[in-house]
XYZ file of C-alpha atoms in Angstrom:
612
model
C 0.000 0.000 0.000
C 1.342 3.402 -0.926
C 1.948 5.693 2.020
C -0.083 8.827 2.610
C 1.104 11.753 0.509
C 0.287 15.368 1.050
C -1.079 16.523 -2.279
C -2.439 20.006 -1.881
C -3.337 21.325 -5.307
C -0.746 23.734 -6.637
C -3.047 25.872 -8.714
C -2.332 29.414 -7.597
C -0.877 31.579 -10.333
C -1.863 34.825 -8.673
C -4.041 35.334 -5.613
C -4.843 38.899 -4.565
C -5.950 37.762 -1.103
C -2.618 36.069 -0.392
C -0.763 39.047 -1.837
C -2.672 41.445 0.447
C -1.861 39.328 3.494
C 1.813 39.278 2.571
C 1.674 43.044 2.005
C 0.327 43.394 5.542
C 3.688 42.218 6.881
C 5.499 44.732 4.654
C 3.752 47.740 6.233
C 6.178 47.646 9.170
C 9.044 48.011 6.705
C 7.442 50.488 4.348
C 10.485 52.767 4.381
C 12.760 49.968 3.178
C 10.272 48.964 0.491
C 9.959 52.562 -0.768
C 13.754 52.773 -0.824
C 13.820 49.584 -2.898
C 11.382 50.985 -5.459
C 13.251 54.306 -5.631
C 16.569 52.519 -6.168
C 14.928 50.327 -8.824
C 13.685 53.424 -10.678
C 17.115 55.081 -10.565
C 18.936 51.964 -11.758
C 16.428 51.421 -14.581
C 16.727 55.007 -15.834
C 20.512 54.724 -15.631
C 20.581 51.510 -17.655
C 18.397 53.097 -20.333
C 20.668 56.147 -20.466
C 23.710 54.032 -21.329
C 22.749 53.222 -24.975
C 21.552 56.810 -25.472
C 24.916 58.117 -24.264
C 26.683 55.608 -26.492
C 24.695 56.954 -29.435
C 25.753 60.524 -28.533
C 29.342 59.383 -28.125
C 29.449 57.886 -31.607
C 27.499 60.568 -33.474
C 28.707 63.695 -31.668
C 32.297 62.854 -30.765
C 33.734 59.798 -32.503
C 32.117 59.988 -35.952
C 30.560 63.443 -36.427
C 29.742 63.641 -40.161
C 28.071 66.308 -42.209
C 26.276 66.393 -45.558
C 27.309 69.193 -47.911
C 24.455 71.026 -49.682
C 25.179 73.482 -52.486
C 22.386 76.070 -52.441
C 23.590 77.990 -55.558
C 20.561 79.526 -57.393
C 21.491 78.055 -60.770
C 21.445 74.551 -59.254
C 18.227 75.057 -57.349
C 16.402 76.256 -60.469
C 16.433 72.784 -62.022
C 14.318 71.401 -59.165
C 10.540 71.219 -59.041
C 8.515 72.904 -56.332
C 8.375 69.918 -53.988
C 12.127 69.335 -54.257
C 12.804 73.017 -53.537
C 10.653 72.829 -50.394
C 12.519 69.723 -49.257
C 15.854 71.450 -49.933
C 14.823 74.500 -47.922
C 13.730 72.265 -45.010
C 17.024 70.367 -45.064
C 19.136 73.528 -45.220
C 17.283 74.890 -42.186
C 17.875 71.759 -40.073
C 19.007 72.088 -36.487
C 22.788 72.536 -35.978
C 23.321 73.194 -39.692
C 26.497 75.186 -40.449
C 26.249 77.785 -43.240
C 29.393 78.422 -45.278
C 27.988 80.138 -48.403
C 27.247 78.866 -50.905
C 27.277 75.630 -48.925
C 25.279 74.412 -45.973
C 26.601 71.515 -43.866
C 23.943 69.409 -42.120
C 24.868 66.825 -39.414
C 24.170 63.217 -40.364
C 22.604 62.803 -36.930
C 19.722 64.919 -38.181
C 16.957 62.613 -39.386
C 16.249 64.276 -42.747
C 13.241 62.125 -43.510
C 13.603 62.380 -47.294
C 12.599 59.748 -49.810
C 15.044 57.909 -52.062
C 13.566 59.776 -55.082
C 14.263 63.237 -53.564
C 17.755 62.166 -52.483
C 18.605 60.929 -56.006
C 17.226 64.130 -57.560
C 19.344 66.329 -55.262
C 22.462 64.287 -56.029
C 21.813 64.400 -59.794
C 21.478 68.188 -59.624
C 24.833 68.416 -57.819
C 23.183 69.942 -54.762
C 23.724 67.053 -52.349
C 27.270 65.716 -52.022
C 27.222 61.993 -51.287
C 30.676 62.102 -49.665
C 30.819 62.688 -45.859
C 32.278 65.991 -44.620
C 33.521 67.374 -41.342
C 32.493 70.942 -40.464
C 33.050 73.190 -37.486
C 31.720 76.512 -36.272
C 33.752 79.646 -35.641
C 34.254 79.323 -31.886
C 37.231 79.299 -29.544
C 37.776 75.558 -29.975
C 38.475 75.932 -33.692
C 40.546 79.089 -33.451
C 37.694 81.479 -34.235
C 37.090 80.499 -37.890
C 34.382 78.230 -39.282
C 35.343 75.691 -41.867
C 34.766 72.320 -43.459
C 36.874 69.524 -44.876
C 35.986 66.200 -46.443
C 36.496 63.109 -44.301
C 39.078 61.840 -46.796
C 41.118 65.050 -46.577
C 40.723 65.137 -42.798
C 42.320 61.694 -42.595
C 45.356 62.974 -44.555
C 46.010 65.911 -42.201
C 48.977 65.735 -39.817
C 48.080 64.579 -36.327
C 48.673 68.011 -34.789
C 46.407 69.789 -37.283
C 43.792 67.047 -37.009
C 43.764 67.448 -33.224
C 43.381 71.208 -33.585
C 40.437 70.809 -35.959
C 38.703 68.235 -33.765
C 39.418 69.940 -30.442
C 35.697 70.336 -29.750
C 35.056 66.636 -30.455
C 37.794 65.627 -28.016
C 36.211 67.772 -25.313
C 32.778 66.320 -26.102
C 34.230 62.825 -25.969
C 35.746 63.496 -22.543
C 32.496 64.946 -21.166
C 30.308 62.069 -22.452
C 32.716 59.446 -21.098
C 32.673 61.123 -17.682
C 28.873 61.256 -17.731
C 28.746 57.595 -18.808
C 31.058 56.588 -15.950
C 28.960 58.600 -13.489
C 25.789 56.900 -14.748
C 27.387 53.462 -14.370
C 28.473 54.292 -10.801
C 24.941 55.469 -9.960
C 23.472 52.296 -11.500
C 25.868 50.168 -9.422
C 25.002 51.972 -6.187
C 21.257 51.948 -6.912
C 21.349 48.231 -7.749
C 23.251 47.540 -4.523
C 20.701 49.491 -2.468
C 17.836 47.764 -4.309
C 19.170 44.248 -3.650
C 20.035 44.921 0.000
C 16.718 46.663 0.737
C 14.652 43.956 -0.972
C 16.559 41.201 0.839
C 16.156 43.030 4.145
C 12.396 43.328 3.679
C 12.133 39.679 2.640
C 14.218 38.423 5.572
C 12.326 40.502 8.137
C 8.947 39.485 6.752
C 10.083 35.855 6.767
C 11.233 36.225 10.394
C 7.883 37.722 11.449
C 5.887 35.009 9.688
C 8.064 32.232 11.136
C 7.729 33.658 14.651
C 3.955 34.040 14.348
C 3.591 30.626 12.735
C 5.622 28.869 15.432
C 3.718 30.592 18.245
C 0.434 29.670 16.582
C 1.491 26.046 16.005
C 2.474 25.608 19.661
C -0.954 26.896 20.735
C -2.898 24.407 18.609
C -4.669 21.501 20.201
C -3.104 18.076 20.505
C -6.000 16.776 18.428
C -5.027 18.893 15.474
C -1.305 18.175 15.889
C -1.950 14.434 16.062
C -3.758 14.583 12.715
C -1.045 16.690 11.071
C 2.263 15.044 10.152
C 5.213 16.789 11.812
C 6.949 17.024 8.451
C 4.062 19.045 7.073
C 4.232 21.632 9.869
C 8.029 21.802 9.617
C 7.662 22.415 5.873
C 5.287 25.301 6.625
C 7.859 26.902 8.932
C 10.796 26.385 6.591
C 10.221 25.726 2.897
C 6.870 27.487 2.504
C 8.037 30.575 4.397
C 11.212 30.609 2.299
C 9.116 30.807 -0.864
C 7.645 34.064 0.475
C 11.179 35.410 0.917
C 11.954 34.446 -2.686
C 8.745 36.209 -3.680
C 10.241 39.488 -2.448
C 13.836 39.035 -3.514
C 13.360 37.187 -6.804
C 9.868 38.063 -8.025
C 8.451 41.395 -6.845
C 11.519 43.573 -7.340
C 12.794 41.636 -10.352
C 9.387 41.700 -12.019
C 9.014 45.434 -11.458
C 12.531 45.940 -12.791
C 11.867 43.816 -15.875
C 8.594 45.570 -16.677
C 10.200 48.972 -16.107
C 13.118 48.104 -18.406
C 10.821 46.794 -21.145
C 8.568 49.861 -20.982
C 11.589 52.159 -20.821
C 13.179 50.469 -23.833
C 10.026 50.958 -25.926
C 9.855 54.646 -24.941
C 13.555 55.125 -25.715
C 13.189 53.392 -29.080
C 10.405 55.746 -30.111
C 12.480 58.678 -28.851
C 15.402 57.688 -31.062
C 13.448 56.612 -34.162
C 9.721 56.005 -34.411
C 10.020 54.090 -37.687
C 12.524 51.568 -36.312
C 10.561 51.357 -33.053
C 7.482 50.264 -34.999
C 9.506 47.429 -36.523
C 10.463 46.220 -33.048
C 6.836 46.454 -31.875
C 5.703 44.484 -34.938
C 8.010 41.641 -33.894
C 6.437 41.374 -30.409
C 3.269 39.242 -31.070
C 5.253 35.998 -31.570
C 7.118 36.750 -28.331
C 3.877 37.279 -26.414
C 2.334 34.083 -27.828
C 5.449 32.046 -26.993
C 5.518 33.447 -23.454
C 1.827 32.627 -22.897
C 2.211 29.047 -24.144
C 5.357 28.439 -22.078
C 3.616 29.847 -18.992
C 0.833 27.260 -19.306
C 3.294 24.424 -19.921
C 5.495 25.574 -17.026
C 2.463 25.677 -14.712
C 1.519 22.076 -15.540
C 5.118 20.879 -15.191
C 5.437 22.697 -11.873
C 2.337 20.954 -10.531
C 3.676 17.534 -11.470
C 7.036 18.337 -9.927
C 5.458 19.433 -6.625
C 3.333 16.290 -6.386
C 6.314 14.048 -7.142
C 8.478 15.949 -4.655
C 5.835 15.550 -1.934
C 5.648 11.817 -2.669
C 9.363 11.219 -2.313
C 9.639 13.390 0.807
C 6.781 11.539 2.494
C 8.363 8.183 1.621
C 11.768 9.252 2.946
C 10.317 10.663 6.165
C 8.423 7.491 6.979
C 11.087 4.989 5.979
C 13.975 6.762 7.709
C 12.002 7.272 10.938
C 11.038 3.582 10.927
C 14.356 2.257 9.683
C 14.769 -0.287 12.543
C 11.400 -1.842 11.641
C 12.413 -1.996 7.971
C 15.611 -3.771 8.927
C 14.009 -6.160 11.435
C 11.415 -7.312 8.917
C 13.950 -7.431 6.047
C 12.104 -4.891 3.891
C 15.220 -3.129 2.566
C 14.810 -4.331 -1.030
C 11.119 -3.470 -1.070
C 11.791 -0.001 0.333
C 14.564 0.537 -2.222
C 12.208 -0.433 -5.050
C 9.472 1.887 -3.780
C 11.966 4.730 -3.388
C 13.325 4.119 -6.896
C 9.774 4.315 -8.280
C 9.128 7.677 -6.641
C 12.589 8.880 -7.604
C 11.876 8.083 -11.252
C 8.581 9.989 -11.028
C 10.414 13.024 -9.648
C 13.062 12.742 -12.376
C 10.378 12.664 -15.080
C 8.611 15.674 -13.530
C 11.876 17.642 -13.295
C 12.706 16.775 -16.902
C 9.270 17.992 -18.014
C 9.953 21.316 -16.312
C 13.417 21.474 -17.860
C 12.036 20.776 -21.351
C 9.730 23.785 -21.091
C 12.646 26.156 -20.515
C 14.883 24.250 -22.939
C 12.367 25.010 -25.691
C 11.296 28.471 -24.554
C 14.725 30.072 -24.185
C 16.025 29.153 -27.699
C 12.762 30.357 -29.256
C 13.018 33.722 -27.484
C 16.693 33.989 -28.428
C 15.779 33.216 -32.054
C 13.091 35.900 -32.002
C 15.595 38.329 -30.469
C 18.063 37.619 -33.292
C 15.245 37.945 -35.825
C 14.219 41.319 -34.398
C 17.842 42.480 -34.378
C 18.244 41.403 -38.006
C 15.097 43.318 -38.985
C 16.393 46.403 -37.144
C 19.798 46.143 -38.855
C 18.247 45.712 -42.305
C 15.814 48.604 -41.924
C 18.352 50.712 -40.018
C 21.103 50.243 -42.582
C 18.719 51.317 -45.331
C 17.755 54.384 -43.263
C 21.428 55.244 -42.712
C 22.098 55.038 -46.452
C 19.023 57.195 -47.106
C 20.277 59.825 -44.610
C 17.309 59.206 -42.323
C 19.257 57.650 -39.432
C 22.676 58.043 -37.878
C 25.068 55.173 -37.311
C 25.091 55.829 -33.557
C 21.302 55.550 -33.403
C 21.406 52.210 -35.215
C 23.992 50.856 -32.767
C 21.902 52.120 -29.835
C 18.859 50.319 -31.289
C 20.734 47.025 -31.452
C 21.751 47.358 -27.785
C 18.211 48.332 -26.744
C 16.703 45.303 -28.500
C 19.060 43.067 -26.483
C 18.000 44.920 -23.318
C 14.332 44.306 -24.152
C 14.592 40.539 -24.672
C 16.642 39.815 -21.531
C 13.661 40.642 -19.224
C 11.338 38.553 -21.431
C 13.309 35.419 -20.594
C 13.693 36.513 -16.983
C 9.944 37.049 -16.489
C 9.153 33.552 -17.743
C 11.675 31.993 -15.361
C 10.294 34.035 -12.438
C 6.828 32.631 -13.153
C 7.638 29.317 -11.457
C 8.875 31.163 -8.355
C 5.663 33.208 -8.351
C 3.605 30.019 -8.460
C 5.642 28.502 -5.656
C 5.255 31.645 -3.541
C 1.481 31.717 -4.042
C 1.187 28.026 -3.144
C 3.523 28.428 -0.167
C 1.664 31.525 1.027
C -1.648 29.702 0.741
C -0.404 26.851 2.939
C 1.234 29.175 5.489
C -1.907 31.253 5.933
C -4.062 28.119 6.026
C -2.082 26.992 9.084
C -2.267 30.481 10.616
C -6.036 30.427 10.136
C -6.340 27.052 11.837
C -8.563 27.537 14.914
C -8.212 24.152 16.637
C -7.134 25.398 20.055
C -7.940 24.391 23.612
C -9.970 27.327 25.065
C -8.022 29.174 27.745
C -8.819 31.770 30.424
C -6.765 34.458 32.120
C -4.702 33.350 35.087
C -5.729 34.807 38.488
C -3.157 36.722 40.509
C -3.309 34.318 43.445
C -4.354 30.718 43.288
C -3.284 27.897 45.609
C -3.761 24.347 44.344
C -4.167 21.507 46.847
C -4.228 18.631 44.362
C -7.594 16.901 44.795
C -8.796 15.373 41.483
C -12.312 14.194 40.647
C -13.753 12.650 37.449
C -17.563 12.678 37.081
C -19.169 10.598 34.317
C -16.359 11.423 31.906
C -16.678 10.168 28.332
C -14.047 10.747 25.694
C -13.141 9.662 22.173
C -10.202 10.593 19.975
C -12.364 10.016 16.910
C -16.080 10.490 16.734
C -17.863 7.162 17.277
C -14.812 5.426 18.763
C -15.279 5.832 22.539
C -12.169 5.331 24.681
C -13.616 6.313 28.088
C -17.297 6.038 28.999
C -18.894 7.368 32.189
C -15.620 7.222 34.122
C -15.897 8.471 37.702
C -13.356 8.491 40.532
C -11.893 10.830 43.128
C -8.332 11.172 44.473
C -7.877 13.346 47.563
C -4.880 15.543 48.282
C -1.897 13.412 49.323
C -3.640 10.206 48.287
C -2.153 7.659 45.868
C -4.277 5.853 43.318
C -3.557 3.331 40.584
C -5.524 2.745 37.408
C -5.082 -0.775 36.081
C -6.195 -1.982 32.676
C -5.140 -3.784 29.545
C -3.203 -2.034 26.774
C -5.465 0.434 24.972
C -7.978 0.654 27.837
C -7.378 4.413 28.228
C -4.834 4.757 31.047
C -2.688 7.291 29.164
C -5.864 9.045 28.045
C -6.681 9.880 31.676
C -3.421 11.862 31.923
C -4.099 13.574 28.595
C -7.577 14.808 29.482
C -6.651 15.763 33.062
C -4.016 18.178 31.743
C -6.384 19.244 28.914
C -4.166 18.128 26.096
C -7.568 16.942 24.847
C -11.015 18.145 25.936
C -13.593 15.582 27.033
C -16.871 14.912 25.245
C -19.138 14.574 28.297
C -18.973 14.855 32.081
C -16.572 16.991 34.100
C -13.083 16.933 35.593
C -12.406 19.005 38.716
C -9.218 20.112 40.443
C -9.899 21.078 44.063
C -13.603 21.130 43.195
C -13.105 23.571 40.287
C -13.837 22.460 36.720
C -10.506 22.326 34.861
C -12.103 24.087 31.873
C -12.409 27.210 34.020
C -8.752 27.098 35.077
C -5.947 28.716 33.086
C -3.937 26.181 31.112
C -0.702 27.543 32.558
C -1.937 26.959 36.134
C -3.368 23.528 35.314
C -0.233 22.267 33.591
C 2.015 23.778 36.239
C 0.073 21.913 38.936
C -0.237 18.527 37.181
C 2.730 16.886 35.481
C 2.833 13.375 34.026
C 5.853 11.176 33.471
C 4.859 10.008 30.037
C 5.157 6.492 28.709
C 7.082 7.770 25.705
C 9.912 9.789 27.221
C 11.217 12.702 25.182
C 14.324 14.669 26.036
C 15.541 17.718 24.143
C 18.936 18.156 22.540
C 21.058 19.952 25.124
C 22.664 19.320 28.495
C 21.167 17.072 31.170
C 20.848 20.085 33.481
C 18.835 21.953 30.853
C 16.522 18.965 30.405
C 15.858 18.764 34.144
C 15.257 22.485 34.688
C 13.456 22.872 31.333
C 13.134 26.635 31.510
C 12.981 27.100 35.285
C 15.688 29.299 36.866
C 16.983 26.465 39.055
C 20.342 26.452 40.745
C 22.726 23.569 40.188
C 22.071 22.356 43.758
C 18.307 22.218 43.113
C 18.947 20.234 39.933
C 21.221 17.829 41.821
C 18.582 17.403 44.553
C 15.889 16.538 41.989
C 18.186 13.982 40.329
C 19.152 12.474 43.687
C 15.488 12.093 44.660
C 14.978 9.601 41.812
C 18.505 8.102 42.033
C 19.534 9.560 38.670
C 22.559 11.316 40.168
C 24.533 8.089 40.266
C 24.840 7.625 36.499
C 24.853 11.385 35.699
C 27.913 12.086 37.824
C 29.760 9.202 36.158
C 29.436 10.877 32.770
C 32.538 12.803 31.565
C 30.785 16.192 31.842
C 28.285 15.274 34.520
C 25.193 17.472 34.437
C 26.721 19.397 31.523
C 26.815 16.294 29.346
C 25.068 17.039 26.067
C 22.279 14.747 24.894
C 21.978 14.056 21.196
C 18.713 14.273 19.265
C 16.188 12.034 21.001
C 18.812 11.363 23.731
C 20.137 8.491 21.667
C 23.483 8.557 23.519
C 21.954 7.260 26.810
C 19.829 4.205 27.610
C 16.043 4.081 27.795
C 16.152 3.604 31.560
C 18.441 6.601 31.998
C 16.068 8.717 29.911
C 13.225 7.625 32.190
C 15.166 8.666 35.304
C 15.926 12.117 33.858
C 12.237 12.463 33.044
C 11.425 11.618 36.709
C 13.953 14.192 37.894
C 12.424 16.804 35.637
C 8.997 16.339 37.209
C 10.447 16.461 40.736
C 12.348 19.673 39.890
C 9.133 21.347 38.779
C 7.426 20.333 42.046
C 3.810 19.871 40.840
C 0.868 19.228 43.144
C -0.199 16.169 41.157
C 2.193 13.646 39.601
C 0.987 11.057 37.096
C 3.217 8.062 36.381
C 2.163 6.596 33.052
C 3.241 2.922 33.389
């Protein structure tokens, strides 16, 4: 028979209710979260400025080129009216340099002329197809304006060339300094963003863990007995960790990716609306691919979670019951069952891997396709004097910037699903209301220790009665023994007296007062059982005896001596400071029982119950 497997449905892609509850924990750290968003905005703007500055660096400093236009009347006369209007518009372009009869227009100016007009101007001898370099009459050029063809400029001696391009050198220096400053700001903003987001995530995770642990310890024994320990531990560890990843890997990263993609589109239209439209036209296949991969990734994620739960449940049970497996020679059977679940997990992980193995190459192919379309259209625009070389290079870099977040968003989708599923399970445990009702503890209350059961009936499961109409009374200082066969309910008496479980019918009184009206802290301080299944915590023997009480070492020794546990404790190398391993596996069962006796004596209850 296959063992029980926790198989909560992993169906949450986005849940506003869970998101609001998570946001409730962020309110305490609103300043850090605002700082994260501000740093994200600064870093995004800085990253988008880099290709724009590179474009300025190329067009304004490294390769500043001008078109020479001859506006002589005898040449203009051969043009028709439309061509004359176009010529007048070109000659009046921004940053044009007039050196009669010529006008030099920067290539960075998007002239927006058709191939027909360009050919007509070249045929008339008005537009020189060769690139020129021109400068204005300012201090950088010695006070005189001038122009020289790029070919002739290359032949000039280095000293003269430097004198002519003095302004370009200064521009180059300024842009490089600005670029370095932007990169430093981006680095600092990214650092602040990562640290702030991680800080918020870690603090939220700490608050949820603390609240979850406090809530789990207040739940009734009935609920805890029905819930596997591994499941609750998973809530406090793995599921809470997914919420931390939600902050550090999803929220901030998703906002950054969306901001970069939106910023890239805006920057593309700022640089060239015609090329930007080409990029936008290439987006539908990307959106369709992303949508399909999201659905496939969701299904693969569900299968992986179910398979992971199966193998974890199998491991937890088999390892905890390993002596039974060995005694009954079930090693081969357990290995076969584990191998079966391991193969299921492998197949589920491979399904998830295949989704990304297909998605990423497709997106990369579409990115290359978009870049190729931009280069083809951009090169044609450069040849037609409608685009500068620097703008084309900036476009290529911006296209790469746009597609990187596309792949990142798809990969973050699985983390988002995991965070929603983890958040759902965490809050489901926090909403669990199976608690033993408690009352406030009075300031002064003396307990004598008289116990009385009146017609008590109790069942762990409805319809399966363990105790029926049980009645007895034990006076203060009196000893009583309850004898019965295994499973008759002897341990149950201790459980219901200390209200680890609440009874179905009848009443239990301590000193004539119904235990349901007594505070749990008072009740459990006054009545302590030595349980049949002894449990000691990892730590020293002294810590296990005092168990939170501020006892002196002499009081601990006295409690141990009262049950004759001091004899073996003092023989240990470190005595009362000897450290017990998990489950106290480094001492015998009888020694564990004696320490448990000593613990009860040290706490000095009014009622002691010895369970077998």
